[in-house]
XYZ file of C-alpha atoms in Angstrom:
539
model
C 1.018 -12.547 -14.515
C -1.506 -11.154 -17.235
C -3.989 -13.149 -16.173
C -3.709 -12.652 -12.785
C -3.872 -9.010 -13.410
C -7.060 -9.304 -15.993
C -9.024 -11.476 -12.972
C -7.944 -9.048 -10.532
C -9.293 -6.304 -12.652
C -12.708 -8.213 -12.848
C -12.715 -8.963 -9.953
C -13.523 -12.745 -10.878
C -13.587 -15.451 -7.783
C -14.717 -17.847 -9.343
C -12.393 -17.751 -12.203
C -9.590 -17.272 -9.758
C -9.767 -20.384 -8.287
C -10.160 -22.266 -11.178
C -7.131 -20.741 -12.962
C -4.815 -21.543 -9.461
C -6.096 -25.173 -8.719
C -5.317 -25.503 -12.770
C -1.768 -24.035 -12.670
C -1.087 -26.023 -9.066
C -1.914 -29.482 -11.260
C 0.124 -27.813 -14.275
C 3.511 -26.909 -12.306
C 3.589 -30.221 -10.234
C 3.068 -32.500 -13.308
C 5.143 -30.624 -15.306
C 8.092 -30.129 -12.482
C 7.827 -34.001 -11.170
C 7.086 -35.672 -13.913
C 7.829 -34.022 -17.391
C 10.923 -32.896 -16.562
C 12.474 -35.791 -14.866
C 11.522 -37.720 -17.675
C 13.034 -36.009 -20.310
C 16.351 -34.890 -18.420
C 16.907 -38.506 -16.765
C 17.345 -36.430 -13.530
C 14.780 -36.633 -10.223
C 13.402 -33.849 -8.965
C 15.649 -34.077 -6.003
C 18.747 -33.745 -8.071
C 17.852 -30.761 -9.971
C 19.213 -27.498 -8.114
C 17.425 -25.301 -10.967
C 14.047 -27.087 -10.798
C 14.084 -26.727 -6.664
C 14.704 -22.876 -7.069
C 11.760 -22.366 -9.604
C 9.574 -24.732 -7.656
C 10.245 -22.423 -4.443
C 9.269 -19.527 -5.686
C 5.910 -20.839 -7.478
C 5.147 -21.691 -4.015
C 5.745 -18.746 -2.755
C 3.554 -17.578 -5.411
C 0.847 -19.890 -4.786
C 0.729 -19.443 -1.060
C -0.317 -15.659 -2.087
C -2.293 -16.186 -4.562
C -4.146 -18.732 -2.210
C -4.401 -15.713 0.688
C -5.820 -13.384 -1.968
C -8.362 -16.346 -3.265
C -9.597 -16.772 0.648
C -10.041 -13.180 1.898
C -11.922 -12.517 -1.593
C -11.061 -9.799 -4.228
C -11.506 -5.822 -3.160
C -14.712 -4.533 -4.472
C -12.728 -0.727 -4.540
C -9.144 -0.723 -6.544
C -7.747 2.621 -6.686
C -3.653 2.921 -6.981
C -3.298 3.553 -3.761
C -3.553 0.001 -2.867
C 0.007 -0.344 -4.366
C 1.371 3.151 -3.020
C -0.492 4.148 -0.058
C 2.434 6.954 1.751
C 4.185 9.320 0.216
C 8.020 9.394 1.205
C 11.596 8.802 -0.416
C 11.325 4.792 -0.160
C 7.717 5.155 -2.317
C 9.662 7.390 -4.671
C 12.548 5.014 -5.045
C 10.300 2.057 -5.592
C 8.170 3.786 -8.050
C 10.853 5.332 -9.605
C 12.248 1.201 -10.247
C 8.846 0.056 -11.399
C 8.828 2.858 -14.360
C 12.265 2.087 -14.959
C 11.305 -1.443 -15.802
C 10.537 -1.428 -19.669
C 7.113 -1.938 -20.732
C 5.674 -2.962 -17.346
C 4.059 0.196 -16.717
C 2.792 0.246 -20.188
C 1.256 -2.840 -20.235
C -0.157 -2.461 -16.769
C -1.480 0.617 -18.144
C -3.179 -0.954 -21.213
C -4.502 -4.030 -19.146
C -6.445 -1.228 -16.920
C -8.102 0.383 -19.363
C -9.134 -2.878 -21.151
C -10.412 -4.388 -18.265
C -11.958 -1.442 -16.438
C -14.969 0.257 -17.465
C -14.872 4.177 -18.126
C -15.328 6.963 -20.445
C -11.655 8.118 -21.102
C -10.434 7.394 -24.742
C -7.020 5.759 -24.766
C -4.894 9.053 -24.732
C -7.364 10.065 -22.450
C -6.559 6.974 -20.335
C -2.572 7.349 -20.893
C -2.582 11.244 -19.889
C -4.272 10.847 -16.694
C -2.293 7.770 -15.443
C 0.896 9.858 -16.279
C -0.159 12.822 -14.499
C -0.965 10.830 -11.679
C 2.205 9.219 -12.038
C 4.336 12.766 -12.319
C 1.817 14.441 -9.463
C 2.752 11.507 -6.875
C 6.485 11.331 -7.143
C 6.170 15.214 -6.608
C 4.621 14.641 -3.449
C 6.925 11.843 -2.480
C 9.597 14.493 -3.171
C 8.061 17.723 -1.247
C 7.473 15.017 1.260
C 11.286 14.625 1.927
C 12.047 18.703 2.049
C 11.855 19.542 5.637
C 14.589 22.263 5.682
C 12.870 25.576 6.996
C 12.933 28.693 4.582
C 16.269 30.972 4.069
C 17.961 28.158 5.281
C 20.743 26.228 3.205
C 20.914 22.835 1.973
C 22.199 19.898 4.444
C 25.735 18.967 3.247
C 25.086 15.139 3.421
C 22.046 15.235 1.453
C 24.268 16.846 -1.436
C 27.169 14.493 -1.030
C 24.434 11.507 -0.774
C 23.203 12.466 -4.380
C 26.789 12.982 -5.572
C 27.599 9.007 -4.625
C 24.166 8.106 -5.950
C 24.896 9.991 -9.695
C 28.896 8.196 -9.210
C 27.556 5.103 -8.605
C 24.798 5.270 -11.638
C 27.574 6.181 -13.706
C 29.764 3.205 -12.240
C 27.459 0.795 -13.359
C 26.685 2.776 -16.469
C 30.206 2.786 -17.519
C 31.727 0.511 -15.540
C 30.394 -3.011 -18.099
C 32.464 -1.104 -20.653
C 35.404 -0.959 -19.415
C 35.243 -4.337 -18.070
C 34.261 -5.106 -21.592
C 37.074 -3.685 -22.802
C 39.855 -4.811 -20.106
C 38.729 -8.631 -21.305
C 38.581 -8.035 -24.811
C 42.560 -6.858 -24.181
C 43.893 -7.567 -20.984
C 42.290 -10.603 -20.695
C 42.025 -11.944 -24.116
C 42.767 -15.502 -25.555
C 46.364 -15.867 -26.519
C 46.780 -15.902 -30.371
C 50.105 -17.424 -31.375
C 51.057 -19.202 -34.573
C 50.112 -23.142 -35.844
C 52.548 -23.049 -38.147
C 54.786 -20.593 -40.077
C 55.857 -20.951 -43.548
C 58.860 -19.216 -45.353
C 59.637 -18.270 -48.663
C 62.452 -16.442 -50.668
C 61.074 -15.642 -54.396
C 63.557 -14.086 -57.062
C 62.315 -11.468 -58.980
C 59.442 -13.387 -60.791
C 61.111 -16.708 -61.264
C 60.260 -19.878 -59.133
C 60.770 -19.404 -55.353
C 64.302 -20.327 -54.007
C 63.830 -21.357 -50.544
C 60.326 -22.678 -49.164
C 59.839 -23.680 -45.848
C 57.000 -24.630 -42.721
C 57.440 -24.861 -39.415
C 54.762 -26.591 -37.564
C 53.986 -26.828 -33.749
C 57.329 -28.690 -33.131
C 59.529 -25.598 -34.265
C 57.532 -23.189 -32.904
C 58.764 -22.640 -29.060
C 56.641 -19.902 -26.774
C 59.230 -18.001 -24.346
C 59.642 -18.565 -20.982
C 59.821 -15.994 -18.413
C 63.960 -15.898 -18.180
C 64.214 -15.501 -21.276
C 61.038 -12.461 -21.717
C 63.007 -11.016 -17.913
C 66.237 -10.771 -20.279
C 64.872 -9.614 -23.399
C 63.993 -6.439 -21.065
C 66.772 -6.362 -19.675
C 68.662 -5.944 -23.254
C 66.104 -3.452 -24.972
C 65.708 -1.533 -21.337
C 67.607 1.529 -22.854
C 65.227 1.996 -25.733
C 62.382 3.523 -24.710
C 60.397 2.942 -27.924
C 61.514 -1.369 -27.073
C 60.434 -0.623 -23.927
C 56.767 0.820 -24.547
C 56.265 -1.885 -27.442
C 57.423 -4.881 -24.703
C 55.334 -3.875 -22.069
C 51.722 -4.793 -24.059
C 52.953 -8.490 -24.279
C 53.514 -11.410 -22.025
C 56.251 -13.517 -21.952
C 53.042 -16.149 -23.576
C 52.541 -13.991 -26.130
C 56.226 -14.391 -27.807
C 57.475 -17.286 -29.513
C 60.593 -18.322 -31.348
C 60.191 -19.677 -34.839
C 63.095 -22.141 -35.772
C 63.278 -23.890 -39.236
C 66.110 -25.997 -40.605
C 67.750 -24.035 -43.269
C 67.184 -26.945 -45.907
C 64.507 -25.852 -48.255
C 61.864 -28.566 -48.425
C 60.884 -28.496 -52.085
C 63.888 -28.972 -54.719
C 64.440 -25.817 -57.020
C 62.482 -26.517 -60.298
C 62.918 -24.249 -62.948
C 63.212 -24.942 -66.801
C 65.831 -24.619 -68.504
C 64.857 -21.052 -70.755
C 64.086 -19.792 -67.443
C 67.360 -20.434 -65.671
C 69.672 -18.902 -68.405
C 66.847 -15.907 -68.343
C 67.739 -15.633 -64.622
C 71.262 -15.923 -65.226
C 70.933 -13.016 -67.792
C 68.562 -10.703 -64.976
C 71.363 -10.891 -63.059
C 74.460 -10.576 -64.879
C 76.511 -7.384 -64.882
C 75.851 -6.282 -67.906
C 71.945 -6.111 -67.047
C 71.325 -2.324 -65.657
C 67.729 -3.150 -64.168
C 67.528 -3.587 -60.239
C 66.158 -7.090 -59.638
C 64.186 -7.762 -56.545
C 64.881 -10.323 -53.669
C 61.630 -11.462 -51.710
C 61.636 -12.641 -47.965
C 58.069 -13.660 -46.929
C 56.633 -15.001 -44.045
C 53.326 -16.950 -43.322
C 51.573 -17.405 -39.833
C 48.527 -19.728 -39.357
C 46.460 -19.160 -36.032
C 43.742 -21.440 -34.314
C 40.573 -21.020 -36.532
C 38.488 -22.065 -33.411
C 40.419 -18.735 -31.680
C 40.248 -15.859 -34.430
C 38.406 -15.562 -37.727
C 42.032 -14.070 -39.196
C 43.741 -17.525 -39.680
C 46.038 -16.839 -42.174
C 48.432 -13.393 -41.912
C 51.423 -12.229 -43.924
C 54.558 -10.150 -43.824
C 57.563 -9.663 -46.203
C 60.422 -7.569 -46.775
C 62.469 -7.262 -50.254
C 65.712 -6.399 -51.105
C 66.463 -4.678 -54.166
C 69.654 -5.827 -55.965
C 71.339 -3.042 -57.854
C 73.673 -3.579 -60.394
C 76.863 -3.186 -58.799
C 75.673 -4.401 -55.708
C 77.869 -7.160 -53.887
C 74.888 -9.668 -53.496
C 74.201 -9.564 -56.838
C 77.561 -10.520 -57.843
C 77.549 -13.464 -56.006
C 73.990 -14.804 -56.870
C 75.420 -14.217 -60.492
C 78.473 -16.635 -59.487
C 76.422 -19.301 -57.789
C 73.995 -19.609 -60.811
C 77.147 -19.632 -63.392
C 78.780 -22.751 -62.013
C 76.612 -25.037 -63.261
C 78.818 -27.849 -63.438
C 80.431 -27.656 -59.875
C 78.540 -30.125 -56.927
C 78.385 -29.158 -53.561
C 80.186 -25.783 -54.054
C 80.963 -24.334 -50.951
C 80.556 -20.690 -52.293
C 77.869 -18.366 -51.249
C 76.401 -15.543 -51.263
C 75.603 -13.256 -48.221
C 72.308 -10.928 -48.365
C 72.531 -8.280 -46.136
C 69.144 -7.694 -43.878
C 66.714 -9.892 -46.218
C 63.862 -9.942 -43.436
C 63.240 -9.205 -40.097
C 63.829 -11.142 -36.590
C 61.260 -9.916 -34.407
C 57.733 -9.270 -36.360
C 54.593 -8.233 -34.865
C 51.006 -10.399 -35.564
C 47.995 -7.830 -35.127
C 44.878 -9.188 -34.026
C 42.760 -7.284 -36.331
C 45.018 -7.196 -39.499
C 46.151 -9.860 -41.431
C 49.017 -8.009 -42.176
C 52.227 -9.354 -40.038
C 54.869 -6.318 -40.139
C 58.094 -6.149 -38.809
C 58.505 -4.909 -34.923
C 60.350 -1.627 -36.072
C 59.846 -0.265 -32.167
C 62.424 -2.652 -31.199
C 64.975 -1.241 -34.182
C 64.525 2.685 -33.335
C 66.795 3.449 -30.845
C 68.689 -0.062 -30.781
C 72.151 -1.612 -32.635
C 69.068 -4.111 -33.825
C 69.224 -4.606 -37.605
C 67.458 -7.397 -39.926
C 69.030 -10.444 -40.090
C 71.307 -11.087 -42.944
C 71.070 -14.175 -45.041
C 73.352 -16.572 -46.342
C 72.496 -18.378 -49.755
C 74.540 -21.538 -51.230
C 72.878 -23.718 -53.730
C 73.390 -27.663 -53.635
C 73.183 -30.141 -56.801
C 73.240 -33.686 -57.511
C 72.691 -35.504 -60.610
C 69.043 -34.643 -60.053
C 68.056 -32.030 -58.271
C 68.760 -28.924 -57.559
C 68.269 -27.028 -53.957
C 69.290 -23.983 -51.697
C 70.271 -23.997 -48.206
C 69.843 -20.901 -46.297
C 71.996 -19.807 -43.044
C 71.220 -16.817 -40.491
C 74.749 -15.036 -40.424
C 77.129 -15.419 -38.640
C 75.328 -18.945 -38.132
C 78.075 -22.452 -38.792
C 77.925 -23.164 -42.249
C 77.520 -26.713 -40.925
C 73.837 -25.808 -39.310
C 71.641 -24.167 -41.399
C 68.603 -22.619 -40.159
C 66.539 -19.501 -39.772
C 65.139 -17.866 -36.340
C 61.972 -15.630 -36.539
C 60.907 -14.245 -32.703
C 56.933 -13.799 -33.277
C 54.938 -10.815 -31.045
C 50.873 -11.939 -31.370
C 48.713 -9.329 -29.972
C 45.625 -11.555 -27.382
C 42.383 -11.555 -29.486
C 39.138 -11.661 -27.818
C 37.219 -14.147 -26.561
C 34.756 -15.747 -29.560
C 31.761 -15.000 -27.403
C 32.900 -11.052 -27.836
C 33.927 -11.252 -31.589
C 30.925 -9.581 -32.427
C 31.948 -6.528 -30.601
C 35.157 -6.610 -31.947
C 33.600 -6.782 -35.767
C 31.064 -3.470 -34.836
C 34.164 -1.601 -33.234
C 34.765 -1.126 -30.135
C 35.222 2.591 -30.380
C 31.965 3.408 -32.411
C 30.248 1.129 -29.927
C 31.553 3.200 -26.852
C 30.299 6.332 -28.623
C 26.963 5.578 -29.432
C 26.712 4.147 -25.727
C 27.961 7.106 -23.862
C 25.954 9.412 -26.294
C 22.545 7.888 -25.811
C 23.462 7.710 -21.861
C 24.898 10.837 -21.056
C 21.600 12.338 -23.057
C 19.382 10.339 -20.968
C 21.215 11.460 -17.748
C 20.969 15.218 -19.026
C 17.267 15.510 -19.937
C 16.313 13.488 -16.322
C 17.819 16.854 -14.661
C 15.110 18.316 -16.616
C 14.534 21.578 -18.969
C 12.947 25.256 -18.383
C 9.816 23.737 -20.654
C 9.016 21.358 -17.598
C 9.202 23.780 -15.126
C 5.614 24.852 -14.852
C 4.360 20.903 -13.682
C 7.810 20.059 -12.120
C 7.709 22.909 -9.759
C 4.123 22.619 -8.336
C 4.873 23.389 -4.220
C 1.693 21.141 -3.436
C 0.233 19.067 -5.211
C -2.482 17.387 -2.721
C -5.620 18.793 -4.246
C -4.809 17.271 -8.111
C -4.003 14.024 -5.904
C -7.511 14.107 -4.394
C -8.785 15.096 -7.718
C -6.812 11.998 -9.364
C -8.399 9.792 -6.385
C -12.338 11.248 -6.970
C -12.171 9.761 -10.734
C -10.754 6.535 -9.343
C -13.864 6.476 -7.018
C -16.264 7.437 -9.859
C -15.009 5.097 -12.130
C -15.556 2.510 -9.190
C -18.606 3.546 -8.650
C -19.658 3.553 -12.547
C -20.389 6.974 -11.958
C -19.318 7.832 -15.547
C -20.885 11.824 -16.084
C -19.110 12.618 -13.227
C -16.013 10.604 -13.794
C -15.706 12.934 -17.420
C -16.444 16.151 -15.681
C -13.724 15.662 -13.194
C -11.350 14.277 -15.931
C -12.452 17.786 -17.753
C -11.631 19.424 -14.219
C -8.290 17.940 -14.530
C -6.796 18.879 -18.023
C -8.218 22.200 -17.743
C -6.058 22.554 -14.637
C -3.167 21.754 -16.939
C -4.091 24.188 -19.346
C -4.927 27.444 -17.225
C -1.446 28.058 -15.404
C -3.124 30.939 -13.448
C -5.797 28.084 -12.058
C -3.038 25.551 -11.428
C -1.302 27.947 -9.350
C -3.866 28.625 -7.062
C -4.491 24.779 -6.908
C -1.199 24.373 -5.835
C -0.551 27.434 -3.491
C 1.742 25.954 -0.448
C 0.120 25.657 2.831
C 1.651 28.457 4.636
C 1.085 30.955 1.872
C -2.875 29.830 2.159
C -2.728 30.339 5.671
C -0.813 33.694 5.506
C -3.510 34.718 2.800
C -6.643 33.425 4.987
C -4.899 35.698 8.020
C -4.732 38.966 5.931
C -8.011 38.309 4.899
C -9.764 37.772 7.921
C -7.523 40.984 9.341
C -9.019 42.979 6.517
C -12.419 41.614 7.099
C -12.085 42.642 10.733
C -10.523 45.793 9.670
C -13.469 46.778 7.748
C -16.776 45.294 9.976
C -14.886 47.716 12.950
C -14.896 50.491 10.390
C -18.062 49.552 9.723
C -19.281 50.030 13.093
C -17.360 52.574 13.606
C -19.176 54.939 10.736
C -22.773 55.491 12.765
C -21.514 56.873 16.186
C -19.388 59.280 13.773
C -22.554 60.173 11.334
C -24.456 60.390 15.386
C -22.218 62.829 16.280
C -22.843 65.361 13.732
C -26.806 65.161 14.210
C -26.672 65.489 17.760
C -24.569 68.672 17.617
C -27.221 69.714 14.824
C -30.008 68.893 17.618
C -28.184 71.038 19.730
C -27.670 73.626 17.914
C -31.401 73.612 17.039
């Protein structure tokens, strides 16, 4: 494209021809042979390499024409824009939009063409040219007569035109958004560990659930978990934001998988933490783990818990005290019941790694946490502690955790989610709804924005094309000098730019008060006559 410009410019046959037989040879070899052989597909077979290859024809059938008929010895930029009208407007309008293309052109010009103008020099006139035509496309498309109002559809036209800029302004952001949420890639759990800790001491109860415990909902069962938290309107406004996808149902035997280690010194130390003559609270730890898809979010790991603090007189207390004491009993049926230890529906965030309990489904609701069942198992080993979800069969221990995930958003769009989404959607509506306000333009602009006709500066724009042409370069400076000192004597550039029926009215009142005064004129010797003849008279 630069080059075709630069030989345009020059207007160089010669090295036009050379530079399109060389690109012919270049485009064929490389497009039948080069790329076949490195892709291991013919030409025939590649949809991509048929679609380039049709427009470089396209392009080379042009080019060709332009070679034949011979470069034009006069370029002036009306070869590109010749009328003035709303379509030449529009397009120009487009090809300024277009960033850099203008400036480059711009720069390429002045390289390749010969004149006097500096480079501001250069840059100035080519944007008054630039401003001074798309006023004349624009006073081109007024044709509504004086005192008379504006056309409704014209104003209802530009009111779709400024909805539908803002549609496609707006509108990639709030698909943007709507697939970042709506659409998003579903995030729930790999696996789930559990763990009940006492105070400081060695955990009790440790736990994982992999993929075969971990059960996503169907939608019965999401239909009838509406259907039961339909009366809480908190339930209902947290429910709504998930599919039945999103939700799954933890279940993990209640068999801890590691045996309860703890030395000696330690255990009588716990047994003395929880005695009743100890007056300090101790604390009883429920926590959960969740491990997502790494491949899906960057937050792989999250974690929740929820404690229990065991007061002195406290029941559970009591009967963790009991369990511990009988040392010597196997098997003991006795327990000891922990009232609302953790929580049975919890909610995984997408952008914490915090996993906190679903409290929107509690407010409102005869939903509590789940209570906990503790018995401790020996042998002549080992030691180990069984957990049950009350009123769960002693005979089946297990636990039940009903997981909400939030969708994440795609990995191609993590890097929105990392800037944030809402300082990205203000700096984007800030920069375009400033854009949009200065293009209705500001009282400082009014002077060259408001110029009723503007066909003398584009016949004055049009002689320095034709004396740079012409490498008529004294004249090409004084007109350029004509130019800016239009733009800098507003009483000159008004009468420059007088409209047509105003210089008409003006010429008519002149040549009235021309006639006016030649009849006066001829008037004033028969009047002066007068006078002497009555003098003769009177002589």
């Amino acid at each position: 494209m630069f080059l075709d410009r630069i030989r345009y410019l020059l207007h160089c046959y010669c090295c036009g021809l050379v530079y399109h037989i060389v690109v012919v040879v270049g485009v064929h070899v490389f497009l039948f042979w080069f790329v076949p052989y490195y892709t291991n597909r013919p030409f025939n077979q590649n949809c991509f390499a048929q679609i380039w290859y049709f427009f470089k024809a396209v392009y080379f059938l042009l080019s060709g024409y332009q070679i034949r008929h011979g470069y034009p010895s006069f370029l002036t930029t009306k070869n590109v824009f010749r009328k003035y009208g709303g379509i030449n407007w529009f397009l120009n309008k487009c090809y300024r939009l277009i960033p850099f293309l203008a400036e480059v052109k711009t720069l390429m010009d002045y390289v390749f063409t010969k004149t006097t103008l500096t480079r501001s020099e250069w840059f100035n006139f080519q944007s008054i040219y630039a401003e001074v035509y798309d006023l004349e496309c624009s006073k081109s498309e007024k044709d509504s007569a004086r005192g008379a109002p504006q056309r409704g559809c014209g104003k209802f036209g530009w009111f779709i035109v400024l909805a539908v800029v803002l549609l496609f302004i707006l509108g990639p952001l709030f698909i943007l958004y709507f697939g970042i949420t709506v659409l998003g890639v579903t995030n729930n759990p790999m696996q789930v560990s559990m763990k009940i800790s006492l105070g400081s001491f060695e955990p009790l109860f440790q736990v994982v659930a992999d993929s075969d415990h971990i059960k996503v909902w169907t939608k019965t069962e999401f239909e009838n978990f509406r259907q039961e938290f339909s009366l809480s309107q908190n339930a209902v406004e947290f429910v709504k934001d998930f599919g039945y996808r999103q939700i799954v149902t933890v279940t993990v035997g209640g068999e801890s998988k590691r045996i309860w280690i703890i030395s000696p010194p330690q255990y009588e130390l716990l047994v003395e933490r929880l005695s009743p003559n100890n007056t300090k609270p101790v604390r009883l730890l429920f926590e959960w783990t969740l491990t997502n898809d790494p491949a899906v979010t960057d937050m792989v790991s999250s974690y929740g818990s929820n404690s229990v603090m065991l007061e002195q007189s406290s029941e559970e207390r009591k009967h963790l005290y009991q369990l511990l004491k009988q040392t010597k009993r196997i098997n003991t049926t006795d327990s000891a019941i922990i009232m609302n230890l953790f929580p049975q529906y919890v909610h995984s965030q997408s952008t914490s790694s915090t996993v906190r309990p679903a409290y929107n489904l509690y407010q409102g609701t005869s939903k509590t946490f789940t209570n906990v069942r503790l018995t401790l198992r020996r042998n002549d080993s080992s030691t180990w502690w069984r957990v049950f979800d009350d009123p769960t069969p002693k005979e089946k221990p297990n636990l039940q955790l009903t997981i909400f995930s939030d969708k994440v958003s795609n990995p191609y769009l993590n890097f929105i989610v990392s800037i944030g989404w809402l300082a990205l959607y203000s700096s984007y509506v800030l920069v375009v709804g400033n854009a949009i306000r200065q293009s209705w333009g500001s009282t400082s602009t009014i002077m060259f924005q408001e110029l009723p006709n503007v066909k003398r500066i584009l016949e004055l724009c049009n002689d320095i094309y034709v004396a740079q042409e012409n490498s008529m370069f004294q004249l090409e400076e004084l007109l350029y000098a004509k130019l800016i000192f239009l733009y800098r004597s507003p009483t000159t550039l008004i009468k420059w730019t007088k409209p047509e029926t105003l210089k008409e009215n003006q010429n008519e009142s002149k040549n009235s008060s021309q006639d006016v005064v030649v009849a006066t004129s001829n008037a004033a010797p028969s009047n002066n006559a007068a006078p002497s003849n009555d003098a003769a008279s009177n002589e």
